JSON list of C-alpha atoms in Angstrom, two decimals:
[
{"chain": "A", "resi": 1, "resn": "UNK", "atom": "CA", "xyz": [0.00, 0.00, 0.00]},
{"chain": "A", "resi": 2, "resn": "UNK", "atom": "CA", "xyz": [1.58, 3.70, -0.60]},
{"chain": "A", "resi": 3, "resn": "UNK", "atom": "CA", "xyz": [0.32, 7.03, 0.44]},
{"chain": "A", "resi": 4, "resn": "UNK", "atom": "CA", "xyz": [-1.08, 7.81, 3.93]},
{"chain": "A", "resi": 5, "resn": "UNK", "atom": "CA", "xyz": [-3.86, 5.03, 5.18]},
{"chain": "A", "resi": 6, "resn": "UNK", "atom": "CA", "xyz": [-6.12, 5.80, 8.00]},
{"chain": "A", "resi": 7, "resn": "UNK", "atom": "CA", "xyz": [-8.42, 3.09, 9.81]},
{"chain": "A", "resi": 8, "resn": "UNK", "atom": "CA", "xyz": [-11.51, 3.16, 10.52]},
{"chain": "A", "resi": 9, "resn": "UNK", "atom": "CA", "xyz": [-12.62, 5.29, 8.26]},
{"chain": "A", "resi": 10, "resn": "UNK", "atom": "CA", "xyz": [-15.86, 5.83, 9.83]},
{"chain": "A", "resi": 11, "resn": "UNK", "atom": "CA", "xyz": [-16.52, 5.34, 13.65]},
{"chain": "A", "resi": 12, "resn": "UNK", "atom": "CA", "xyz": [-19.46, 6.11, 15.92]},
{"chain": "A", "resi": 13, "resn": "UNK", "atom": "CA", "xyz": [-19.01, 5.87, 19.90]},
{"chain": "A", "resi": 14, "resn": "UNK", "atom": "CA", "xyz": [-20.49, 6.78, 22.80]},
{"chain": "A", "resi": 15, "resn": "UNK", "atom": "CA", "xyz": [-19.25, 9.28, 25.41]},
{"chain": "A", "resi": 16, "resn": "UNK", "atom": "CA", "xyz": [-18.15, 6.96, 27.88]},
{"chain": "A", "resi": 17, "resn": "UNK", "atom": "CA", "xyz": [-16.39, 4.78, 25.14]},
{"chain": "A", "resi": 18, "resn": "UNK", "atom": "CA", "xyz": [-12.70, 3.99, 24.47]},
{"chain": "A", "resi": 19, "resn": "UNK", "atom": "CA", "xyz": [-11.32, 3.69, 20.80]},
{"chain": "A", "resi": 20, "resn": "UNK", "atom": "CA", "xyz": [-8.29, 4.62, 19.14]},
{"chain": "A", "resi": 21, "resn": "UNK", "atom": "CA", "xyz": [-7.45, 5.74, 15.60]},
{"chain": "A", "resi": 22, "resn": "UNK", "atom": "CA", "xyz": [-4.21, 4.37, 13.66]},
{"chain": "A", "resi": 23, "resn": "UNK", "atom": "CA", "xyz": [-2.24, 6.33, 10.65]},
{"chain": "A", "resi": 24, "resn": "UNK", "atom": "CA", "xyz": [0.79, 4.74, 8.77]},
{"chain": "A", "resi": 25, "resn": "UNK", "atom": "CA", "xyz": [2.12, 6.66, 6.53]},
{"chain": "A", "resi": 26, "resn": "UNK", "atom": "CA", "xyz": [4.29, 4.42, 3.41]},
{"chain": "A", "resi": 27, "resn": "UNK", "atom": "CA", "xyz": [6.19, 7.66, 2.14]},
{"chain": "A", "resi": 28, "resn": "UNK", "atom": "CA", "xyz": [9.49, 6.92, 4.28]},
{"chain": "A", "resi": 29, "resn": "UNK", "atom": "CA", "xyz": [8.59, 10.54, 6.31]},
{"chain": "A", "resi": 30, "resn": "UNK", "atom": "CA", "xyz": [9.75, 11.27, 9.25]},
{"chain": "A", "resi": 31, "resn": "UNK", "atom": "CA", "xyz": [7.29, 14.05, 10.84]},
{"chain": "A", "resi": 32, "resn": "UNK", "atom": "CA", "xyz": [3.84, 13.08, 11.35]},
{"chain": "A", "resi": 33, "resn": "UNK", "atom": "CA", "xyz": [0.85, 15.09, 12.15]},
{"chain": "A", "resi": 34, "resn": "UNK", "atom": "CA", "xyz": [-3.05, 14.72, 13.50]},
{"chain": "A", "resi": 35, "resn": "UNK", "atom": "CA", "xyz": [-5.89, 17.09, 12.21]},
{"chain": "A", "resi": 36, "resn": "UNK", "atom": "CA", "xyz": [-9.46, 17.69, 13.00]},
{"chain": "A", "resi": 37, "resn": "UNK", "atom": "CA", "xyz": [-11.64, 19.11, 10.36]},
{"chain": "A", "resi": 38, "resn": "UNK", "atom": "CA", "xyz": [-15.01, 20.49, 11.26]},
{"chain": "A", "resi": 39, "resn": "UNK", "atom": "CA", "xyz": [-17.31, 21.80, 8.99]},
{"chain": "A", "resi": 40, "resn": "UNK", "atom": "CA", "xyz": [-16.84, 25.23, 7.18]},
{"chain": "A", "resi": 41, "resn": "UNK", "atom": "CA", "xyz": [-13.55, 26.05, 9.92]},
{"chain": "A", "resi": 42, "resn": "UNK", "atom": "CA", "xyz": [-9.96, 25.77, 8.49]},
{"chain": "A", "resi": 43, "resn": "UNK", "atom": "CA", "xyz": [-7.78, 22.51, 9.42]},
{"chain": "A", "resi": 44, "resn": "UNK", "atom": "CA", "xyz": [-6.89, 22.61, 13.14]},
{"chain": "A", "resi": 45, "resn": "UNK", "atom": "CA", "xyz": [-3.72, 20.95, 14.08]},
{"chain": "A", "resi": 46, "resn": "UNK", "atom": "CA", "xyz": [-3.98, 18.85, 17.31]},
{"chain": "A", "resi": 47, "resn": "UNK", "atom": "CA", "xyz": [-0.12, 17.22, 17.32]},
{"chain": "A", "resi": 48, "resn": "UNK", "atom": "CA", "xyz": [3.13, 17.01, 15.65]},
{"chain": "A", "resi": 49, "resn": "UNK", "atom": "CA", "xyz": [5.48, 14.05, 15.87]},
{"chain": "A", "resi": 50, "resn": "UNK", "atom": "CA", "xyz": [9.04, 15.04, 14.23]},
{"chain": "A", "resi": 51, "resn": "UNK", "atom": "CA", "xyz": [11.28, 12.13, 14.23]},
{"chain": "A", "resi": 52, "resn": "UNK", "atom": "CA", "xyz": [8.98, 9.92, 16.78]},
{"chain": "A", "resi": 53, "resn": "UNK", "atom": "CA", "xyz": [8.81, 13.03, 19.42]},
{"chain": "A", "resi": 54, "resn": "UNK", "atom": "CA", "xyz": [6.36, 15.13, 19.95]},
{"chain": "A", "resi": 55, "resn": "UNK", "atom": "CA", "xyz": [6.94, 18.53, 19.27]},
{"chain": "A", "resi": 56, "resn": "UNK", "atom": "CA", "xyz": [3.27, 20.36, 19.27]},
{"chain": "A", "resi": 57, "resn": "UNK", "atom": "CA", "xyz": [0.43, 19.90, 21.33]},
{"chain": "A", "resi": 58, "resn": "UNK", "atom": "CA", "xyz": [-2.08, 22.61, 20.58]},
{"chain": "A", "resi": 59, "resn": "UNK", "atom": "CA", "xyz": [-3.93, 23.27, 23.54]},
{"chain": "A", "resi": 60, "resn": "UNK", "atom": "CA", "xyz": [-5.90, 20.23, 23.05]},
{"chain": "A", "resi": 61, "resn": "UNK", "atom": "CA", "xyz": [-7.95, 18.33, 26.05]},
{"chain": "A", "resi": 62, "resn": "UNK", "atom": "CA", "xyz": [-6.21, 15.43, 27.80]},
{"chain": "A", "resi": 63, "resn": "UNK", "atom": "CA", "xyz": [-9.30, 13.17, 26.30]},
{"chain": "A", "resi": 64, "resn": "UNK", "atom": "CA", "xyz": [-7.08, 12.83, 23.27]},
{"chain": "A", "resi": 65, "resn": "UNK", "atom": "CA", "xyz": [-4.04, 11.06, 23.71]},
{"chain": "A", "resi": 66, "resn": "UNK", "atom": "CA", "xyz": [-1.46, 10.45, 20.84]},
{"chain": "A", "resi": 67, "resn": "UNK", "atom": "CA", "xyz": [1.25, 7.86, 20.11]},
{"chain": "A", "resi": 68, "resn": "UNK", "atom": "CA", "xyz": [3.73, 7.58, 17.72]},
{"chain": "A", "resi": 69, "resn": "UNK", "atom": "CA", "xyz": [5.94, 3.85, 18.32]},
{"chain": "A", "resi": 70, "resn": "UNK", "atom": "CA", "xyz": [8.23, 4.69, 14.98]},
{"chain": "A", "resi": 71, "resn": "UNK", "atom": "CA", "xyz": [8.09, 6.81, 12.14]},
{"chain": "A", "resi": 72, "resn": "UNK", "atom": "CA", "xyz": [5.80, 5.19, 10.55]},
{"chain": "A", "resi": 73, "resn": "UNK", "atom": "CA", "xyz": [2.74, 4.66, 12.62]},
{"chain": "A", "resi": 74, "resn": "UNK", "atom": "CA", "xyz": [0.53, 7.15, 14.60]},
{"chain": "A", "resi": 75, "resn": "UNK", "atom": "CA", "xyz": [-2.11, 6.44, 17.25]},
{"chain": "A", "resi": 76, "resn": "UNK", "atom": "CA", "xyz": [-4.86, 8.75, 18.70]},
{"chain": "A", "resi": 77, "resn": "UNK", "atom": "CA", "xyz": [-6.39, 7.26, 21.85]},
{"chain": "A", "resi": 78, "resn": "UNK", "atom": "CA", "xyz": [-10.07, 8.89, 22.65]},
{"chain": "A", "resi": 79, "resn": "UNK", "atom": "CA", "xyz": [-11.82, 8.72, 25.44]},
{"chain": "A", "resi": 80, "resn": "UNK", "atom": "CA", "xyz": [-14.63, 10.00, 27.03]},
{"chain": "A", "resi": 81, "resn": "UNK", "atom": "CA", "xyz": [-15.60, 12.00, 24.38]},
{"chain": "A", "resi": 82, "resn": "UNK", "atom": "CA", "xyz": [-18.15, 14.93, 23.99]},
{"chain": "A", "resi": 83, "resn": "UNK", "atom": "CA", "xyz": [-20.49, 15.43, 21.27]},
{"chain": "A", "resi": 84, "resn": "UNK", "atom": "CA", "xyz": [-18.70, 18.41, 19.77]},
{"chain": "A", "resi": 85, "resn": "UNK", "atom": "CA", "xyz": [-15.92, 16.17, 18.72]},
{"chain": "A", "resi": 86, "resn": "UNK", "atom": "CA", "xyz": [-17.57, 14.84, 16.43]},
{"chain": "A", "resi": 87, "resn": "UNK", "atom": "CA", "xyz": [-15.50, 16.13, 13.35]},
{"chain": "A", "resi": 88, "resn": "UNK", "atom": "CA", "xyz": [-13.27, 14.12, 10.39]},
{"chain": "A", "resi": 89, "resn": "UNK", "atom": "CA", "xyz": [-9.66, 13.28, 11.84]},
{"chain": "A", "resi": 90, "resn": "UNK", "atom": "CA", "xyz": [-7.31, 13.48, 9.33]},
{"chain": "A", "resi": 91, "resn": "UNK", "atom": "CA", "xyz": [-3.00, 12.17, 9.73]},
{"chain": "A", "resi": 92, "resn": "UNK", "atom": "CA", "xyz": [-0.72, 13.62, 7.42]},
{"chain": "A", "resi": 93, "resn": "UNK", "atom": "CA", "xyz": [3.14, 13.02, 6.97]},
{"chain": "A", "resi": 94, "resn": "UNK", "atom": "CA", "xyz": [5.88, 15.45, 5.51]},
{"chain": "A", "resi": 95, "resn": "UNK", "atom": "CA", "xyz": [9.58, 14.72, 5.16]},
{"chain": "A", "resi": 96, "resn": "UNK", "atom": "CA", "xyz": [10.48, 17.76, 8.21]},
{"chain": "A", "resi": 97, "resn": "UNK", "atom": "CA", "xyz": [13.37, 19.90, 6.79]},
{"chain": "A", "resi": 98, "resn": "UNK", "atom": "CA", "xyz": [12.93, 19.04, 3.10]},
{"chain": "A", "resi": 99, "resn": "UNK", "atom": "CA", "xyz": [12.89, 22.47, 0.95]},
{"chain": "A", "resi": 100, "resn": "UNK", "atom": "CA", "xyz": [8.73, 22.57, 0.76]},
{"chain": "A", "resi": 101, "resn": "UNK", "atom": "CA", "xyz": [7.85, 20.28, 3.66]},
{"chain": "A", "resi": 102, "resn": "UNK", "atom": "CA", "xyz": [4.68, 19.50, 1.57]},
{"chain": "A", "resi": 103, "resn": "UNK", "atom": "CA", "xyz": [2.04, 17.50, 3.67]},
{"chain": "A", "resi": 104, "resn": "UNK", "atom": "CA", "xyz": [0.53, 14.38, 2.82]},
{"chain": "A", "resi": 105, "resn": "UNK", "atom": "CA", "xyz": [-2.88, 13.35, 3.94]},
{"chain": "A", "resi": 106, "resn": "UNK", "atom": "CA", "xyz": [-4.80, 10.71, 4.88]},
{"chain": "A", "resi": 107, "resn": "UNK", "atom": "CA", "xyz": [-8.04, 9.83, 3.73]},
{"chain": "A", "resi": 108, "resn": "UNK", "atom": "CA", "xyz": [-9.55, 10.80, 7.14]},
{"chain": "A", "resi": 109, "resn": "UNK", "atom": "CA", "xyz": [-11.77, 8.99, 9.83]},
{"chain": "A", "resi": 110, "resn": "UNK", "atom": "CA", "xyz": [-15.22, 10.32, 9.99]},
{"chain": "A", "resi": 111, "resn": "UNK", "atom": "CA", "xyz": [-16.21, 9.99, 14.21]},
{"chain": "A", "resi": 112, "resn": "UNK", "atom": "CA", "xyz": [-19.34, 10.82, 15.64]},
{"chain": "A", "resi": 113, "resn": "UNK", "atom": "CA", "xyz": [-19.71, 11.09, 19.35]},
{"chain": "A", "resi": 114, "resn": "UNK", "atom": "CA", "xyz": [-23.32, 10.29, 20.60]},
{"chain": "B", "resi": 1, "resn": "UNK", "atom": "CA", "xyz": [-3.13, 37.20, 15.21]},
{"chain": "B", "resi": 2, "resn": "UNK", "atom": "CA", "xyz": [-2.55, 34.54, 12.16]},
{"chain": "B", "resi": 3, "resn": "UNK", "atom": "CA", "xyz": [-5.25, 34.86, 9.32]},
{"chain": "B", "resi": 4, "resn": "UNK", "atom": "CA", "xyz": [-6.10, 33.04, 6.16]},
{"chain": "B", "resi": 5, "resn": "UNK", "atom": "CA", "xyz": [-9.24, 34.49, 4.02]},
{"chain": "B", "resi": 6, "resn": "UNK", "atom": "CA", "xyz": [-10.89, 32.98, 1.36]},
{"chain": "B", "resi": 7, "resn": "UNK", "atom": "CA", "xyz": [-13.60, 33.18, -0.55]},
{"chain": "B", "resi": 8, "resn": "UNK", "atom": "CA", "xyz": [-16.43, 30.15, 1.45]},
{"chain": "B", "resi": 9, "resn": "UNK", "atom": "CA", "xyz": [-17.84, 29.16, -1.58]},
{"chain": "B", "resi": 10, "resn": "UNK", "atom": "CA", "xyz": [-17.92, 30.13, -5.18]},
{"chain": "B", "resi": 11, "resn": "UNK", "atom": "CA", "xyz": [-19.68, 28.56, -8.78]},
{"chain": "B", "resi": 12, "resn": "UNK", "atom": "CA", "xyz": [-18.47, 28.21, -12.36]},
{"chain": "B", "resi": 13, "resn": "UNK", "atom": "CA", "xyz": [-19.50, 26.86, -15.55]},
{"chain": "B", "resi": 14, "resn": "UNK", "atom": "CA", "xyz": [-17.84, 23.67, -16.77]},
{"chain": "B", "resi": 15, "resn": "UNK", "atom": "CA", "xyz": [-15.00, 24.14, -19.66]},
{"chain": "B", "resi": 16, "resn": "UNK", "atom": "CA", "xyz": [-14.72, 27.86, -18.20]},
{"chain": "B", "resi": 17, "resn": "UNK", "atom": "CA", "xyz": [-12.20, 29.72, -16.58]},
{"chain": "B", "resi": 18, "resn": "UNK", "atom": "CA", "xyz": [-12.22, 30.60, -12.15]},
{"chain": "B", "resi": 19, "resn": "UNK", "atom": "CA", "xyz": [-9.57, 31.92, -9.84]},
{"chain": "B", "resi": 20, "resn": "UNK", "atom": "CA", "xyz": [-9.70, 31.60, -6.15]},
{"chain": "B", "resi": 21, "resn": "UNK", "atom": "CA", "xyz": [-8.32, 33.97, -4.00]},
{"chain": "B", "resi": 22, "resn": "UNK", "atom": "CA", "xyz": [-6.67, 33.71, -0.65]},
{"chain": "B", "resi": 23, "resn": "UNK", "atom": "CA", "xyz": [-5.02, 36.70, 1.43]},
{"chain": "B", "resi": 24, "resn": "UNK", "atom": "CA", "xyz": [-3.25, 36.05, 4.17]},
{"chain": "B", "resi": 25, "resn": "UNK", "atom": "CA", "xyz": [-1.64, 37.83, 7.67]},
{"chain": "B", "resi": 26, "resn": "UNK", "atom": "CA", "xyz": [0.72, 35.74, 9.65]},
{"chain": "B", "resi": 27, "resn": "UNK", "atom": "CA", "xyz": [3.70, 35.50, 11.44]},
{"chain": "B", "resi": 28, "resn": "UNK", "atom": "CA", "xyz": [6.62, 35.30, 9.07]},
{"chain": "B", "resi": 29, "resn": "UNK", "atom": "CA", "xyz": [6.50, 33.13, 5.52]},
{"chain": "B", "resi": 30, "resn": "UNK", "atom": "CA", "xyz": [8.26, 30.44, 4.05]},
{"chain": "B", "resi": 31, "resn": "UNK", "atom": "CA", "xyz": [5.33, 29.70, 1.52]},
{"chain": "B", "resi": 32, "resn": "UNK", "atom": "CA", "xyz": [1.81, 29.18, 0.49]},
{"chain": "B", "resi": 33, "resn": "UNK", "atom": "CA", "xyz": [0.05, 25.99, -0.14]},
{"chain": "B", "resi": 34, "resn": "UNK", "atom": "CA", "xyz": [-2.41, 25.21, -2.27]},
{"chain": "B", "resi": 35, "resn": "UNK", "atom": "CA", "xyz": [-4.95, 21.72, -1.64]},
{"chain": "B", "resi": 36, "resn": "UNK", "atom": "CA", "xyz": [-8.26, 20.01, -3.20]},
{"chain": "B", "resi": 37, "resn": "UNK", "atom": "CA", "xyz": [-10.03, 18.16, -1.15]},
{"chain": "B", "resi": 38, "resn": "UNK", "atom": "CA", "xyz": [-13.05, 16.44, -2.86]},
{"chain": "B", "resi": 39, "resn": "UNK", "atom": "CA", "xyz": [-16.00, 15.75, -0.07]},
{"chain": "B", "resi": 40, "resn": "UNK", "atom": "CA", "xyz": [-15.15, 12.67, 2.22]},
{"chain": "B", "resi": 41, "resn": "UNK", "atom": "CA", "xyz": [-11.67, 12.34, 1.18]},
{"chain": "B", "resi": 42, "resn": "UNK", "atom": "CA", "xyz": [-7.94, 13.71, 2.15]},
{"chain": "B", "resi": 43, "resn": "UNK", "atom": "CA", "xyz": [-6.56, 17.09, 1.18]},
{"chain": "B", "resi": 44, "resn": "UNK", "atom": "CA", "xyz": [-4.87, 16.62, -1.90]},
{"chain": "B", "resi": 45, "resn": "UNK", "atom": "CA", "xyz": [-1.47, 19.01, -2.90]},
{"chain": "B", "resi": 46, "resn": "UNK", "atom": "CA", "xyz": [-1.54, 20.82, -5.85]},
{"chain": "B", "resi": 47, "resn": "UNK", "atom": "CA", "xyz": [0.94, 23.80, -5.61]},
{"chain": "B", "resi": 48, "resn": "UNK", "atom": "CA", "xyz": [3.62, 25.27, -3.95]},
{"chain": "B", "resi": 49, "resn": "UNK", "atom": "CA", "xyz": [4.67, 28.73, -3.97]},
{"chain": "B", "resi": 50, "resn": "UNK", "atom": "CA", "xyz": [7.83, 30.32, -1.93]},
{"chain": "B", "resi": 51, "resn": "UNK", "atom": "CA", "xyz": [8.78, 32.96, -4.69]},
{"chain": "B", "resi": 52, "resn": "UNK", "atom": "CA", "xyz": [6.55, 35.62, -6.25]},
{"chain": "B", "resi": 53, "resn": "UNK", "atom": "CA", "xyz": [5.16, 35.21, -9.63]},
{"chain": "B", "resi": 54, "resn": "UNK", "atom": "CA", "xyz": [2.79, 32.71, -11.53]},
{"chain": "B", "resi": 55, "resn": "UNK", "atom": "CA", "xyz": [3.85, 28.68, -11.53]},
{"chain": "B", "resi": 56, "resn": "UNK", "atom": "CA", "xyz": [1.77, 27.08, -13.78]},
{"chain": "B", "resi": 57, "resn": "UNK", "atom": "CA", "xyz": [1.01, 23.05, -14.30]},
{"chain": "B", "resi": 58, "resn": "UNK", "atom": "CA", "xyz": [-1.24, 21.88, -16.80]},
{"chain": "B", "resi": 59, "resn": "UNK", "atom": "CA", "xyz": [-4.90, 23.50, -16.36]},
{"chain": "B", "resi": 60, "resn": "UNK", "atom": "CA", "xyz": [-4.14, 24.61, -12.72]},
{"chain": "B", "resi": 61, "resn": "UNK", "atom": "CA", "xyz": [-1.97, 27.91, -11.89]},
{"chain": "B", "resi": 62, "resn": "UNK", "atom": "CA", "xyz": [-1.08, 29.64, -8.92]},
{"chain": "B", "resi": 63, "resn": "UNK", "atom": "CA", "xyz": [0.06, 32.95, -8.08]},
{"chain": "B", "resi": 64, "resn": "UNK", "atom": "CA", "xyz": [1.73, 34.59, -5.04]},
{"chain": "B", "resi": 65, "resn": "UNK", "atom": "CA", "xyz": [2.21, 38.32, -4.06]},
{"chain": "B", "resi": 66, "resn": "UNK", "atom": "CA", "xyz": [4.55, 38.22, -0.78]},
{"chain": "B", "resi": 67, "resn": "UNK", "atom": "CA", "xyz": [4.40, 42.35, -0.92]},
{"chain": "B", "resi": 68, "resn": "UNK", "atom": "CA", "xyz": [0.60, 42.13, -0.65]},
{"chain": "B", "resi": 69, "resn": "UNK", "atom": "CA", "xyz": [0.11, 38.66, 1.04]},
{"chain": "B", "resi": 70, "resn": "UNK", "atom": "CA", "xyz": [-1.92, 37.53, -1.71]},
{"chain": "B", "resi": 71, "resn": "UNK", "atom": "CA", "xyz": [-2.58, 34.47, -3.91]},
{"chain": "B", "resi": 72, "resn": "UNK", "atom": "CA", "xyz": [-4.69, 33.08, -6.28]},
{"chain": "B", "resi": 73, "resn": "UNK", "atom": "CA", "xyz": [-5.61, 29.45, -7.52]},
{"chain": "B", "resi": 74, "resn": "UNK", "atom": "CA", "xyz": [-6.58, 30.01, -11.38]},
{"chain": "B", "resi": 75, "resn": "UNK", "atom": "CA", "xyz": [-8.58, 26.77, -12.82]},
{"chain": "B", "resi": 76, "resn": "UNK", "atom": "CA", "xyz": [-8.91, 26.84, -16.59]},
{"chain": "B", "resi": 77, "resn": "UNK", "atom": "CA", "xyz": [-10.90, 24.45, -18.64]},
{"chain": "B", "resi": 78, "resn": "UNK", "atom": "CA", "xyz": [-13.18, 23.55, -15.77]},
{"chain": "B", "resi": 79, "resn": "UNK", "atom": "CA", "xyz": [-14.33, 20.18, -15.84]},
{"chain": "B", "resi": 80, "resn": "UNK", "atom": "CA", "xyz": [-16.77, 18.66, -13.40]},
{"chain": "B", "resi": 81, "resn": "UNK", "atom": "CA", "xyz": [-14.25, 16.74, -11.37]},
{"chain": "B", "resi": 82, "resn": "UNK", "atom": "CA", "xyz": [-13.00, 19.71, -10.12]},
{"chain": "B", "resi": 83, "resn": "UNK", "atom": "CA", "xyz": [-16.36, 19.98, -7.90]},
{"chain": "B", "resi": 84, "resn": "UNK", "atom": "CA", "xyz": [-14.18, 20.18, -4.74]},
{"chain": "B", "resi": 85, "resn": "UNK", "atom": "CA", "xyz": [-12.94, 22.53, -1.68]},
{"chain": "B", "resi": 86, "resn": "UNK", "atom": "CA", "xyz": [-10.03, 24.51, -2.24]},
{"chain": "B", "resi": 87, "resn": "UNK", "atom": "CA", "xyz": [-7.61, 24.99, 0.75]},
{"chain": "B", "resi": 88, "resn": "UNK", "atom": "CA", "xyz": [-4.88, 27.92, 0.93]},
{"chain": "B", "resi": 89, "resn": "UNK", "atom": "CA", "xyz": [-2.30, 27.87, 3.49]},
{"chain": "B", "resi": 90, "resn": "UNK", "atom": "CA", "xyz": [0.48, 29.25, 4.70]},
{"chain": "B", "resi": 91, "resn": "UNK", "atom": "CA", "xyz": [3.80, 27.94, 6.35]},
{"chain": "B", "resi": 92, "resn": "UNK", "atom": "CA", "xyz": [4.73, 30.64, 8.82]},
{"chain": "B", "resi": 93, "resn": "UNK", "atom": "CA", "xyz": [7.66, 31.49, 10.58]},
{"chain": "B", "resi": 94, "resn": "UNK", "atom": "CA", "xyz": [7.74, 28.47, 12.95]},
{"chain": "B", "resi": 95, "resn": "UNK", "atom": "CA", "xyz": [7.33, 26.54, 9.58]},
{"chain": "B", "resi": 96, "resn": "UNK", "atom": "CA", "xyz": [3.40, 25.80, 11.15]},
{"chain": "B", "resi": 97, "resn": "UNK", "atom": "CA", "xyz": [0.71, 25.79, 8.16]},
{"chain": "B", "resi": 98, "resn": "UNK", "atom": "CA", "xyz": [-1.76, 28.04, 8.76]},
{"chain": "B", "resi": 99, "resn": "UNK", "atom": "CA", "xyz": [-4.83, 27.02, 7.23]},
{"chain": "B", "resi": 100, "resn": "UNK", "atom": "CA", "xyz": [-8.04, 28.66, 5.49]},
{"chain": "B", "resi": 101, "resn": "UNK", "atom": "CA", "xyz": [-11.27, 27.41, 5.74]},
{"chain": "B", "resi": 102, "resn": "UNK", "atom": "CA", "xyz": [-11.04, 26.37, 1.74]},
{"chain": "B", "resi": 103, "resn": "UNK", "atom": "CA", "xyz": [-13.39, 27.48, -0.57]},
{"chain": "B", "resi": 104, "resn": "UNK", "atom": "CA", "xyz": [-16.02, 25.24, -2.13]},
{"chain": "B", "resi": 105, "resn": "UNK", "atom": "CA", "xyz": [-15.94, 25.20, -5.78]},
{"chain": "B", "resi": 106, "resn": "UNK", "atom": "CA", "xyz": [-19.55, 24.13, -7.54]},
{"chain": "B", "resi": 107, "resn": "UNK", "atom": "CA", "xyz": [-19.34, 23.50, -11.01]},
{"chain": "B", "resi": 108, "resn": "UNK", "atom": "CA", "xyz": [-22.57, 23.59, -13.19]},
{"chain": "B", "resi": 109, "resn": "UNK", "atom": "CA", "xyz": [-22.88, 21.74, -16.64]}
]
């Protein structure tokens, strides 16, 4: 497989559930990065993992919870969600330091929070 | 603070001509982005601009003023396909992208 793959693609959970999303990115990158889209607002980053460390964490709620084991892979652990999560999650890798740094995305996991 | 504009949504006619705008205010630049992203699936690259002027490849252009933080997407020969959101954004001085809220791009037969 090549590109950026996301699983699930689609997930629906309840508030008091546990699930986790997984990116691997085929591209041989080594910075890797989780989104959340939400309807008609731009692209808000949540982290940045550059070279398996994190290196951003914008201000988001300790109910998201990212891992990255190797350079390859990326986790986002949710739990006890609220409803206004409910947004598409996309991953996306760049090669960090390259001359554009040009972001490749996944195709995204739809979640809705009931 | 940071700011991307663009336009939220705009129409064309297929086989015409559209350009998108984006304007920007942030922190620094070390270049502007440009990304489709066709409903339900990634953001998709398309251009990359670091240097003024117009880079052009095939029916899509894009344009960057740094003097006037301004750019513009220009779609020729629209074809349906190109239905999609557009997304500008900007890398800023932290080499962070700064994104825009994309523009949605209807085209009608």
């Amino acid at each position: 497989e090549t590109g950026v793959t996301q699983t699930p693609r689609h997930l629906v959970m309840g508030m008091t559930n546990k699930k986790s999303l997984k990116c691997e990115q085929h591209l041989g990158h080594n910075a890797m990065y989780w989104y959340k889209q939400s309807a008609k607002k731009p692209l808000e980053l949540m982290f940045v993992y550059n070279f398996k460390e994190q290196t951003e964490n914008n201000s988001v709620p300790s109910r998201f919870s990212p891992e990255c084991p190797n350079s390859s892979h990326l986790f986002l652990h949710l739990h006890t969600l609220q409803p206004e999560d409910s947004a598409l999650y996309l991953c996306a890798s760049s090669q960090a330091g390259a001359e554009t740094d040009t972001q490749y995305f996944g195709p995204g996991t739809r979640l809705t929070v009931l | 603070g940071q700011n991307i504009d663009q336009p939220t949504e705009m129409t064309a006619t297929e086989g015409a001509i559209v350009q998108i705008n984006c304007t920007y205010q942030t922190s620094g630049f070390n270049g502007l982005f440009w990304y489709q992203q066709h409903a339900g699936e990634a953001p998709t690259f398309l251009s990359y601009n670091v240097l003024d002027g117009l880079e052009e490849k095939g029916r899509f252009s894009s344009f960057l003023s740094r003097s006037k933080g301004y750019s513009y997407l220009l779609l020729k020969e629209l074809q349906m396909k190109d239905s999609a959101s557009y997304l500008c954004a900007v890398l800023d001085s932290n080499y962070q992208l700064i994104w825009g809220a994309g523009t949605k791009l209807i085209i009608k037969p």
